[in-house]
Short mmCIF file of C-alpha atoms in Angstrom, two decimals:
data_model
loop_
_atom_site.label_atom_id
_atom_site.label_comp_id
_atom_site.label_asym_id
_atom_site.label_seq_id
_atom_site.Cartn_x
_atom_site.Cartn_y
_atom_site.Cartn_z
CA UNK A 1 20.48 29.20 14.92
CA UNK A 2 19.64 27.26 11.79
CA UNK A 3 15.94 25.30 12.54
CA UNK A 4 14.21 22.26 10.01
CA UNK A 5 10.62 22.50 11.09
CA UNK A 6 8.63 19.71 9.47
CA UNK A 7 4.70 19.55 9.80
CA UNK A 8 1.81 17.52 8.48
CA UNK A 9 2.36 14.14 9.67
CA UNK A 10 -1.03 12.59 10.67
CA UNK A 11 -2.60 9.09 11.00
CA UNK A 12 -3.83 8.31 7.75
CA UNK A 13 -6.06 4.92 6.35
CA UNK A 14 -4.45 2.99 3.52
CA UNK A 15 -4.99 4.37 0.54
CA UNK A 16 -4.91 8.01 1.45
CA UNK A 17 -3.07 10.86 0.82
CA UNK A 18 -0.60 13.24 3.02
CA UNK A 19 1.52 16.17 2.57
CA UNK A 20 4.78 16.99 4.29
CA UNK A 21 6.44 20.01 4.65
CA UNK A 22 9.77 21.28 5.90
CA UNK A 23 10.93 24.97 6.62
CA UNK A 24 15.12 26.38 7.32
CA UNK A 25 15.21 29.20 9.62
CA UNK A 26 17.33 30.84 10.84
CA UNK A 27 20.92 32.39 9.44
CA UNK A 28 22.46 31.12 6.27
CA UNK A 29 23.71 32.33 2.84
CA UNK A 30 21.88 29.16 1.15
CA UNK A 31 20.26 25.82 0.87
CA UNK A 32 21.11 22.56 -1.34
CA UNK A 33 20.48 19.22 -1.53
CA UNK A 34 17.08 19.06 0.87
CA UNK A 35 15.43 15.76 1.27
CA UNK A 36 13.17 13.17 3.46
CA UNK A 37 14.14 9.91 5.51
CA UNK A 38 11.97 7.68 7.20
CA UNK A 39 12.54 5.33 10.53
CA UNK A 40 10.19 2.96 11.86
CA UNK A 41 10.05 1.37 15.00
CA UNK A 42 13.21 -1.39 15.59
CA UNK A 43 15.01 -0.16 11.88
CA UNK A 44 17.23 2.02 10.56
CA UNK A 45 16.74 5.44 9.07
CA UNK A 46 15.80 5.34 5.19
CA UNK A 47 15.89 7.53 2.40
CA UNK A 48 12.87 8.21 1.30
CA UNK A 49 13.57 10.83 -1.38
CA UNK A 50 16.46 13.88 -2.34
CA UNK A 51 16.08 16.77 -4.58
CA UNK A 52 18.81 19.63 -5.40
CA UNK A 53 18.15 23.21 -5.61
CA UNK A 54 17.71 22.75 -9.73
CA UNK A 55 15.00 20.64 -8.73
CA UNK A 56 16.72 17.09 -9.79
CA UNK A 57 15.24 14.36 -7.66
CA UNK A 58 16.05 10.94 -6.41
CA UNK A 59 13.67 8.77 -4.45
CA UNK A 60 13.85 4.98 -2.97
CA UNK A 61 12.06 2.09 -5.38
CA UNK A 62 9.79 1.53 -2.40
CA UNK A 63 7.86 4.74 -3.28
CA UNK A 64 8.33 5.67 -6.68
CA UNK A 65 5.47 6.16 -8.22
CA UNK A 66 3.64 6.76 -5.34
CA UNK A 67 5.61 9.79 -3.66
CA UNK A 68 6.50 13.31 -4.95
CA UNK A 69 8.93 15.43 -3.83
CA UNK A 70 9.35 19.14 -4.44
CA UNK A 71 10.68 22.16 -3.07
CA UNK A 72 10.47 26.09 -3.18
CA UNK A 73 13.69 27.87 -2.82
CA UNK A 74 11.89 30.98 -2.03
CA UNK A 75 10.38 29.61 1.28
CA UNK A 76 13.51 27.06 2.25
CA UNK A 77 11.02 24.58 2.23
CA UNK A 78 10.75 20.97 0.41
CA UNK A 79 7.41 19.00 0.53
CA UNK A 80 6.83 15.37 0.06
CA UNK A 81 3.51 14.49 -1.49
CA UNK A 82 2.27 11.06 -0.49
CA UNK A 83 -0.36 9.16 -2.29
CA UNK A 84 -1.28 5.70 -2.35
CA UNK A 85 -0.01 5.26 1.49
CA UNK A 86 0.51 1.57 2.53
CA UNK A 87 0.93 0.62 6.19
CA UNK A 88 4.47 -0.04 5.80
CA UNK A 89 4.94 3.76 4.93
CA UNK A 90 4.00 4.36 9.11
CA UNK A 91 7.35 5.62 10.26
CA UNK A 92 8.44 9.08 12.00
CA UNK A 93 9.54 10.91 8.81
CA UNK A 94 12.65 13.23 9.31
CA UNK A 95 13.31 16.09 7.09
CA UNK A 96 17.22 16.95 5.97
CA UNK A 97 19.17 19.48 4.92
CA UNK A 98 22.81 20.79 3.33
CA UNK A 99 22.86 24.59 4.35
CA UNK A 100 25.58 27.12 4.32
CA UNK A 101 26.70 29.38 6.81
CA UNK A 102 26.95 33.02 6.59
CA UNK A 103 31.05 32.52 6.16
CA UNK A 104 31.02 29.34 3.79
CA UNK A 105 30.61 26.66 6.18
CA UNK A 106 28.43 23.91 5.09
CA UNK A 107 26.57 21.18 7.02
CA UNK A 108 24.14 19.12 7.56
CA UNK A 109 21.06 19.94 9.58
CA UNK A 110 18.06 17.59 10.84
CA UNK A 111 14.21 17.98 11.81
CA UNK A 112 12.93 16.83 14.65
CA UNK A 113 10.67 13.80 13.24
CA UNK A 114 6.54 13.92 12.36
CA UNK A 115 4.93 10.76 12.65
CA UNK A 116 3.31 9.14 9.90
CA UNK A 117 0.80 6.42 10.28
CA UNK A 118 -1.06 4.25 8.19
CA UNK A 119 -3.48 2.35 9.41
CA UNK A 120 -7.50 1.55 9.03
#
């Protein structure tokens, strides 16, 4: 059974700093494209940011700048390094996966949400 298990979301006052992180476990012959979406109350699900297993990333205007993502193919696990955090970052941030199956069968896997909120 394949698992995402995201941690570190917190309640944070503007202007600070947090640090996501997100874990596969579980069975599989490998992990690509990992990244980090974002839904707050009443919208849809975002994209926050995307990296590959080469380490090429991708992130949404509203956070460049201001968000770093990174991973460690060692551990299964991609991190999202948030500076500069605005109250319109508050949002239960999801963490997603591509992973292969033992017998070549790729799909896409979900975490189950850590809240994020910004406020003073």
């Amino acid at each position: 059974q394949v698992q995402l298990v995201e941690s570190g979301g917190d309640l944070v006052q503007p202007g600070g700093s947090l640090r996501l992180s997100c874990a596969a476990s579980g069975r599989f012959f490998g992990v690509g494209i990992m990244g980090w979406y974002r839904q707050a109350p009443g919208k849809q699900r975002d994209l926050v940011a995307t990296i590959t297993g080469a380490g090429t990333t991708n992130c949404a205007d509203s956070v460049k700048g201001r968000f770093t993502i990174s991973r460690d193919n060692a551990k299964n696990t991609v991190y999202l390094q948030m500076n500069s955090l605005k109250p319109e970052d508050t949002a239960v941030y999801y963490c997603n996966a591509d992973i292969t199956s033992p017998i070549g069968f790729r799909r896409s896997y979900w975490g189950q949400g850590t809240q994020v909120t910004v406020s003073s």
